[in-house]
Short mmCIF file of C-alpha atoms and ligand atoms in Angstrom, two decimals:
data_model
loop_
_atom_site.label_atom_id
_atom_site.label_comp_id
_atom_site.label_asym_id
_atom_site.label_seq_id
_atom_site.Cartn_x
_atom_site.Cartn_y
_atom_site.Cartn_z
CA UNK A 32 -44.17 25.56 -28.07
CA UNK A 33 -43.54 28.74 -29.92
CA UNK A 34 -44.15 27.63 -33.27
CA UNK A 35 -47.82 26.07 -32.20
CA UNK A 36 -50.73 28.69 -32.45
CA UNK A 37 -52.48 30.63 -30.04
CA UNK A 38 -56.07 31.40 -29.46
CA UNK A 39 -57.85 33.37 -26.80
CA UNK A 40 -60.20 31.48 -25.02
CA UNK A 41 -62.41 32.77 -22.06
CA UNK A 42 -62.88 31.02 -18.63
CA UNK A 43 -66.13 29.75 -18.84
CA UNK A 44 -64.77 27.88 -21.51
CA UNK A 45 -62.93 25.39 -19.64
CA UNK A 46 -64.38 22.34 -17.23
CA UNK A 47 -63.67 18.90 -16.47
CA UNK A 48 -59.87 19.32 -18.37
CA UNK A 49 -61.66 20.06 -21.23
CA UNK A 50 -61.96 23.87 -23.70
CA UNK A 51 -66.04 23.69 -25.50
CA UNK A 52 -64.73 25.01 -28.22
CA UNK A 53 -67.55 27.32 -29.86
CA UNK A 54 -68.52 28.25 -32.92
CA UNK A 55 -66.36 30.50 -34.52
CA UNK A 56 -63.29 29.07 -32.70
CA UNK A 57 -63.74 25.34 -34.59
CA UNK A 58 -64.22 27.89 -37.23
CA UNK A 59 -60.55 29.53 -37.18
CA UNK A 60 -58.92 26.19 -35.64
CA UNK A 61 -59.92 23.33 -38.27
CA UNK A 62 -60.73 25.78 -41.97
CA UNK A 63 -58.61 27.96 -41.29
CA UNK A 64 -56.12 27.33 -39.47
CA UNK A 65 -56.13 23.87 -41.04
CA UNK A 66 -55.71 21.86 -37.85
CA UNK A 67 -57.15 18.34 -37.80
CA UNK A 68 -57.79 16.89 -34.40
CA UNK A 69 -55.01 15.46 -32.61
CA UNK A 70 -53.63 18.78 -33.53
CA UNK A 71 -52.15 21.19 -30.58
CA UNK A 72 -52.04 24.72 -29.85
CA UNK A 73 -52.18 26.90 -27.06
CA UNK A 74 -55.39 28.60 -25.44
CA UNK A 75 -55.22 31.75 -23.75
CA UNK A 76 -57.13 33.72 -21.44
CA UNK A 77 -56.29 36.71 -22.09
CA UNK A 78 -55.41 36.57 -17.41
CA UNK A 79 -51.95 35.70 -17.70
CA UNK A 80 -53.05 32.09 -17.68
CA UNK A 81 -51.75 29.82 -21.08
CA UNK A 82 -52.21 25.98 -21.58
CA UNK A 83 -51.32 23.05 -24.11
CA UNK A 84 -54.61 21.48 -25.72
CA UNK A 85 -55.20 18.53 -27.84
CA UNK A 86 -57.73 18.71 -30.23
CA UNK A 87 -60.58 16.34 -30.24
CA UNK A 88 -63.72 17.34 -32.00
CA UNK A 89 -65.87 20.45 -30.86
CA UNK A 90 -63.65 20.61 -27.51
CA UNK A 91 -59.71 20.87 -26.84
CA UNK A 92 -58.55 18.68 -24.00
CA UNK A 93 -56.12 20.37 -21.84
CA UNK A 94 -52.30 18.42 -21.92
CA UNK A 95 -50.74 21.30 -19.26
CA UNK A 96 -50.61 24.57 -17.98
CA UNK A 97 -47.90 26.77 -19.46
CA UNK A 98 -45.90 29.25 -17.69
CA UNK A 99 -45.03 31.90 -19.48
CA UNK A 100 -42.95 35.50 -18.78
CA UNK A 101 -43.78 38.01 -22.04
CA UNK A 102 -45.76 40.46 -19.99
CA UNK A 103 -43.93 43.18 -18.33
CA UNK A 104 -42.68 43.95 -15.00
CA UNK A 105 -45.09 47.62 -14.60
CA UNK A 106 -48.91 48.08 -15.29
CA UNK A 107 -48.70 50.68 -18.88
CA UNK A 108 -51.78 52.68 -19.45
CA UNK A 109 -52.05 54.73 -23.08
CA UNK A 110 -55.01 57.38 -22.48
CA UNK A 111 -55.18 57.94 -26.48
CA UNK A 112 -56.83 60.34 -27.91
CA UNK A 113 -59.05 58.77 -30.87
CA UNK A 114 -57.48 59.97 -34.52
CA UNK A 115 -59.47 60.90 -37.27
CA UNK A 116 -61.01 58.08 -39.91
CA UNK A 117 -59.46 53.93 -38.01
CA UNK A 118 -55.84 54.69 -37.63
CA UNK A 119 -56.51 53.88 -33.85
CA UNK A 120 -56.72 50.34 -34.73
CA UNK A 121 -52.80 51.02 -35.75
CA UNK A 122 -52.37 52.16 -32.07
CA UNK A 123 -54.37 49.01 -30.46
CA UNK A 124 -52.70 47.05 -32.32
CA UNK A 125 -49.04 48.60 -31.62
CA UNK A 126 -49.46 48.88 -27.88
CA UNK A 127 -50.32 45.54 -28.20
CA UNK A 128 -48.16 43.88 -29.29
CA UNK A 129 -45.49 46.99 -26.68
CA UNK A 130 -47.16 45.38 -23.77
CA UNK A 131 -49.91 48.43 -23.09
CA UNK A 132 -52.18 47.07 -19.72
CA UNK A 133 -55.54 49.27 -20.85
CA UNK A 134 -55.60 51.91 -23.43
CA UNK A 135 -58.28 55.00 -23.04
CA UNK A 136 -59.40 56.19 -26.15
CA UNK A 137 -60.51 59.59 -25.17
CA UNK A 138 -62.71 62.25 -26.90
CA UNK A 139 -60.93 65.48 -26.44
CA UNK A 140 -60.86 69.34 -27.40
CA UNK A 141 -60.08 68.75 -31.20
CA UNK A 142 -61.07 64.82 -31.38
CA UNK A 143 -62.39 65.33 -34.92
CA UNK A 144 -63.86 61.02 -34.70
CA UNK A 145 -67.16 60.62 -32.72
CA UNK A 146 -66.84 56.44 -33.12
CA UNK A 147 -69.56 54.77 -33.03
CA UNK A 148 -70.35 52.00 -30.50
CA UNK A 149 -69.12 48.97 -32.51
CA UNK A 150 -65.83 50.47 -32.44
CA UNK A 151 -64.77 49.14 -29.43
CA UNK A 152 -66.05 44.74 -29.99
CA UNK A 153 -63.12 46.19 -32.82
CA UNK A 154 -60.54 47.56 -31.06
CA UNK A 155 -60.78 44.68 -28.35
CA UNK A 156 -60.74 42.08 -31.05
CA UNK A 157 -57.76 43.31 -33.16
CA UNK A 158 -56.02 43.57 -29.15
CA UNK A 159 -56.52 39.97 -29.22
CA UNK A 160 -54.87 39.13 -32.27
CA UNK A 161 -52.11 41.03 -31.13
CA UNK A 162 -52.17 39.36 -27.91
CA UNK A 163 -52.20 35.53 -29.02
CA UNK A 164 -49.56 37.22 -31.66
CA UNK A 165 -46.68 38.77 -29.71
CA UNK A 166 -46.68 35.90 -26.87
CA UNK A 167 -47.87 38.29 -24.80
CA UNK A 168 -49.37 36.49 -21.54
CA UNK A 169 -53.04 39.15 -20.75
CA UNK A 170 -54.75 40.82 -23.31
CA UNK A 171 -55.00 44.83 -22.58
CA UNK A 172 -57.87 46.60 -21.04
CA UNK A 173 -59.66 48.81 -24.22
CA UNK A 174 -62.03 51.28 -22.15
CA UNK A 175 -65.02 52.89 -23.63
CA UNK A 176 -64.00 55.78 -25.08
CA UNK A 177 -64.49 58.75 -23.12
CA UNK A 178 -63.69 62.07 -22.39
CA UNK A 179 -60.71 64.00 -21.69
CA UNK A 180 -60.82 65.66 -18.95
CA UNK A 181 -62.74 61.40 -17.09
CA UNK A 182 -60.20 59.61 -17.95
CA UNK A 183 -57.70 62.24 -16.32
CA UNK A 184 -59.75 61.70 -13.18
CA UNK A 185 -59.59 58.50 -12.99
CA UNK A 186 -55.96 58.08 -13.89
CA UNK A 187 -54.75 55.80 -10.72
CA UNK A 188 -51.06 56.21 -11.67
CA UNK A 189 -48.32 56.71 -10.12
CA UNK A 190 -46.53 58.21 -13.15
CA UNK A 191 -48.19 60.15 -15.10
CA UNK A 192 -46.85 61.38 -19.01
CA UNK A 193 -47.77 64.33 -21.19
CA UNK A 194 -46.98 63.75 -24.18
CA UNK A 195 -46.24 67.55 -25.78
CA UNK A 196 -44.71 67.90 -28.49
CA UNK A 197 -44.24 72.36 -29.12
CA UNK A 198 -42.47 73.26 -25.59
CA UNK A 199 -39.40 72.97 -24.07
CA UNK A 200 -40.17 69.83 -22.12
CA UNK A 201 -37.73 67.22 -20.70
CA UNK A 202 -37.40 64.01 -23.11
CA UNK A 203 -39.32 60.86 -22.15
CA UNK A 204 -35.66 59.03 -22.78
CA UNK A 205 -35.05 61.43 -19.60
CA UNK A 206 -37.55 60.84 -16.82
CA UNK A 207 -37.14 56.40 -17.53
CA UNK A 208 -35.07 56.47 -14.24
CA UNK A 209 -38.12 58.11 -12.39
CA UNK A 210 -40.20 54.98 -14.56
CA UNK A 211 -37.79 52.27 -12.89
CA UNK A 212 -39.56 52.97 -9.26
CA UNK A 213 -41.96 50.80 -8.86
CA UNK A 214 -45.38 52.13 -9.32
CA UNK A 215 -48.08 51.86 -12.90
CA UNK A 216 -47.22 54.72 -15.10
CA UNK A 217 -50.09 56.51 -17.62
CA UNK A 218 -48.62 57.84 -21.04
CA UNK A 219 -50.92 60.48 -22.76
CA UNK A 220 -50.60 61.17 -25.81
CA UNK A 221 -52.46 64.22 -28.04
CA UNK A 222 -54.92 63.96 -31.89
CA UNK A 223 -54.35 65.63 -35.13
CA UNK A 224 -54.82 69.40 -34.09
CA UNK A 225 -52.95 68.26 -30.26
CA UNK A 226 -53.08 68.77 -26.22
CA UNK A 227 -55.87 72.75 -25.78
CA UNK A 228 -53.77 74.41 -23.41
CA UNK A 229 -56.62 74.13 -20.91
CA UNK A 230 -56.13 69.91 -21.77
CA UNK A 231 -52.52 70.71 -21.36
CA UNK A 232 -52.62 73.02 -17.48
CA UNK A 233 -55.79 70.45 -16.75
CA UNK A 234 -53.15 67.25 -16.60
CA UNK A 235 -50.81 68.80 -14.91
CA UNK A 236 -52.70 70.37 -12.25
CA UNK A 237 -53.48 66.22 -12.07
CA UNK A 238 -50.27 65.25 -11.62
CA UNK A 239 -49.51 64.55 -15.54
CA UNK A 240 -45.97 66.08 -16.26
CA UNK A 241 -45.40 66.78 -19.89
CA UNK A 242 -42.68 65.31 -21.57
CA UNK A 243 -41.19 65.81 -25.42
CA UNK A 244 -40.59 63.10 -27.68
CA UNK A 245 -37.91 65.22 -30.00
CA UNK A 246 -37.51 67.69 -31.75
CA UNK A 247 -39.80 66.66 -34.99
CA UNK A 248 -43.49 66.41 -34.80
CA UNK A 249 -44.66 62.85 -34.69
CA UNK A 250 -47.87 61.77 -36.51
CA UNK A 251 -50.70 60.30 -33.38
CA UNK A 252 -50.21 56.95 -34.77
CA UNK A 253 -45.92 57.59 -34.48
CA UNK A 254 -46.42 58.89 -31.12
CA UNK A 255 -47.57 55.80 -28.80
CA UNK A 256 -45.14 53.76 -30.55
CA UNK A 257 -42.05 56.12 -29.39
CA UNK A 258 -43.37 57.06 -26.19
CA UNK A 259 -43.83 53.11 -25.51
CA UNK A 260 -40.84 51.77 -27.50
CA UNK A 261 -38.65 54.34 -24.35
CA UNK A 262 -41.05 53.23 -21.34
CA UNK A 263 -40.93 49.74 -21.91
CA UNK A 264 -36.62 49.52 -23.56
CA UNK A 265 -36.35 50.78 -19.61
CA UNK A 266 -39.30 48.87 -17.91
CA UNK A 267 -37.05 45.60 -19.81
CA UNK A 268 -33.57 46.57 -18.87
CA UNK A 269 -34.32 47.34 -15.73
CA UNK A 270 -35.50 43.79 -15.24
CA UNK A 271 -32.74 42.48 -16.42
CA UNK A 272 -30.51 43.52 -13.96
N1 SAM B 250 -50.68 69.97 -34.05
C1 SAM B 250 -49.44 69.39 -33.50
C2 SAM B 250 -48.74 70.60 -33.01
O1 SAM B 250 -48.33 70.69 -34.76
O2 SAM B 250 -47.94 70.30 -31.92
C3 SAM B 250 -49.18 68.01 -33.60
C4 SAM B 250 -50.00 66.30 -32.79
S1 SAM B 250 -49.48 65.90 -33.27
C5 SAM B 250 -50.14 65.07 -34.79
C6 SAM B 250 -50.10 64.29 -32.23
C7 SAM B 250 -50.29 64.27 -30.67
O3 SAM B 250 -49.00 63.49 -30.41
C8 SAM B 250 -49.31 65.26 -29.67
O4 SAM B 250 -51.34 65.97 -29.53
C9 SAM B 250 -48.50 64.28 -28.77
O5 SAM B 250 -49.11 64.19 -27.61
C10 SAM B 250 -47.98 63.17 -29.18
N2 SAM B 250 -46.54 63.96 -30.35
C11 SAM B 250 -45.88 64.08 -31.67
N3 SAM B 250 -45.25 64.65 -31.44
C12 SAM B 250 -44.59 64.76 -30.52
C13 SAM B 250 -43.45 64.69 -29.94
N4 SAM B 250 -42.00 65.42 -30.71
N5 SAM B 250 -42.93 65.23 -28.38
C14 SAM B 250 -44.27 65.20 -27.65
N6 SAM B 250 -45.14 64.88 -27.78
C15 SAM B 250 -44.78 64.35 -29.43
#
């Protein structure tokens, strides 16, 4: 099944055992992927459900529901200050591949970017493509950009970590036994200029623990990849035992 193409569909496209394909999906399946009527592909609703489907003109007939077990056992929210330019595209792509459930872009005190309204749609499309590519059952939710304080106050996670490149903080790797305790995880990554003292204080006052990712200063794009790799490795090794 792994070699079949996966495409995300909306649950509203399914009726009477068929998926009504949008013009964009037909173009992608027939023109880009060069599939033909009768060929099979995997349809995913981005909320945990996969189906094996067979193309038939402008619809796809559902052959069977598939079980998929590629999601992490714990929800992870990445709170990330927006880096300059298009760098957040890479944050969305990589963190989706690594298994995040939710991405919260934040405008912090030192954020330089003022995102255009089209950015959210662009990030949602990148997350969808990355979820298809990495065989995820779920597509992460991308929240609209919000202030740092708003993101911190709206965190529901039980385990909250603020990655901070300066200071003598415990390494995230050493915190991982705590992560195996059931709950949800939030990880916050700062912008190129780092967090301000006021932001760090506010996060700590709201239950965040400062953590290190090592002695080297990582780029705002590299830091989420490193933090998520540490956390997902810990979660998956606990789940495997
Ligand atoms: N200009 C900041 C400085 O000199 O400290 C560096 C900011 S860094 C480019 C962007 C963000 O990545 C930081 O705010 C932090 O969240 C995260 N980060 C980078 N390296 C880190 C490290 N070694 N430990 C913890 N967090 C790190």
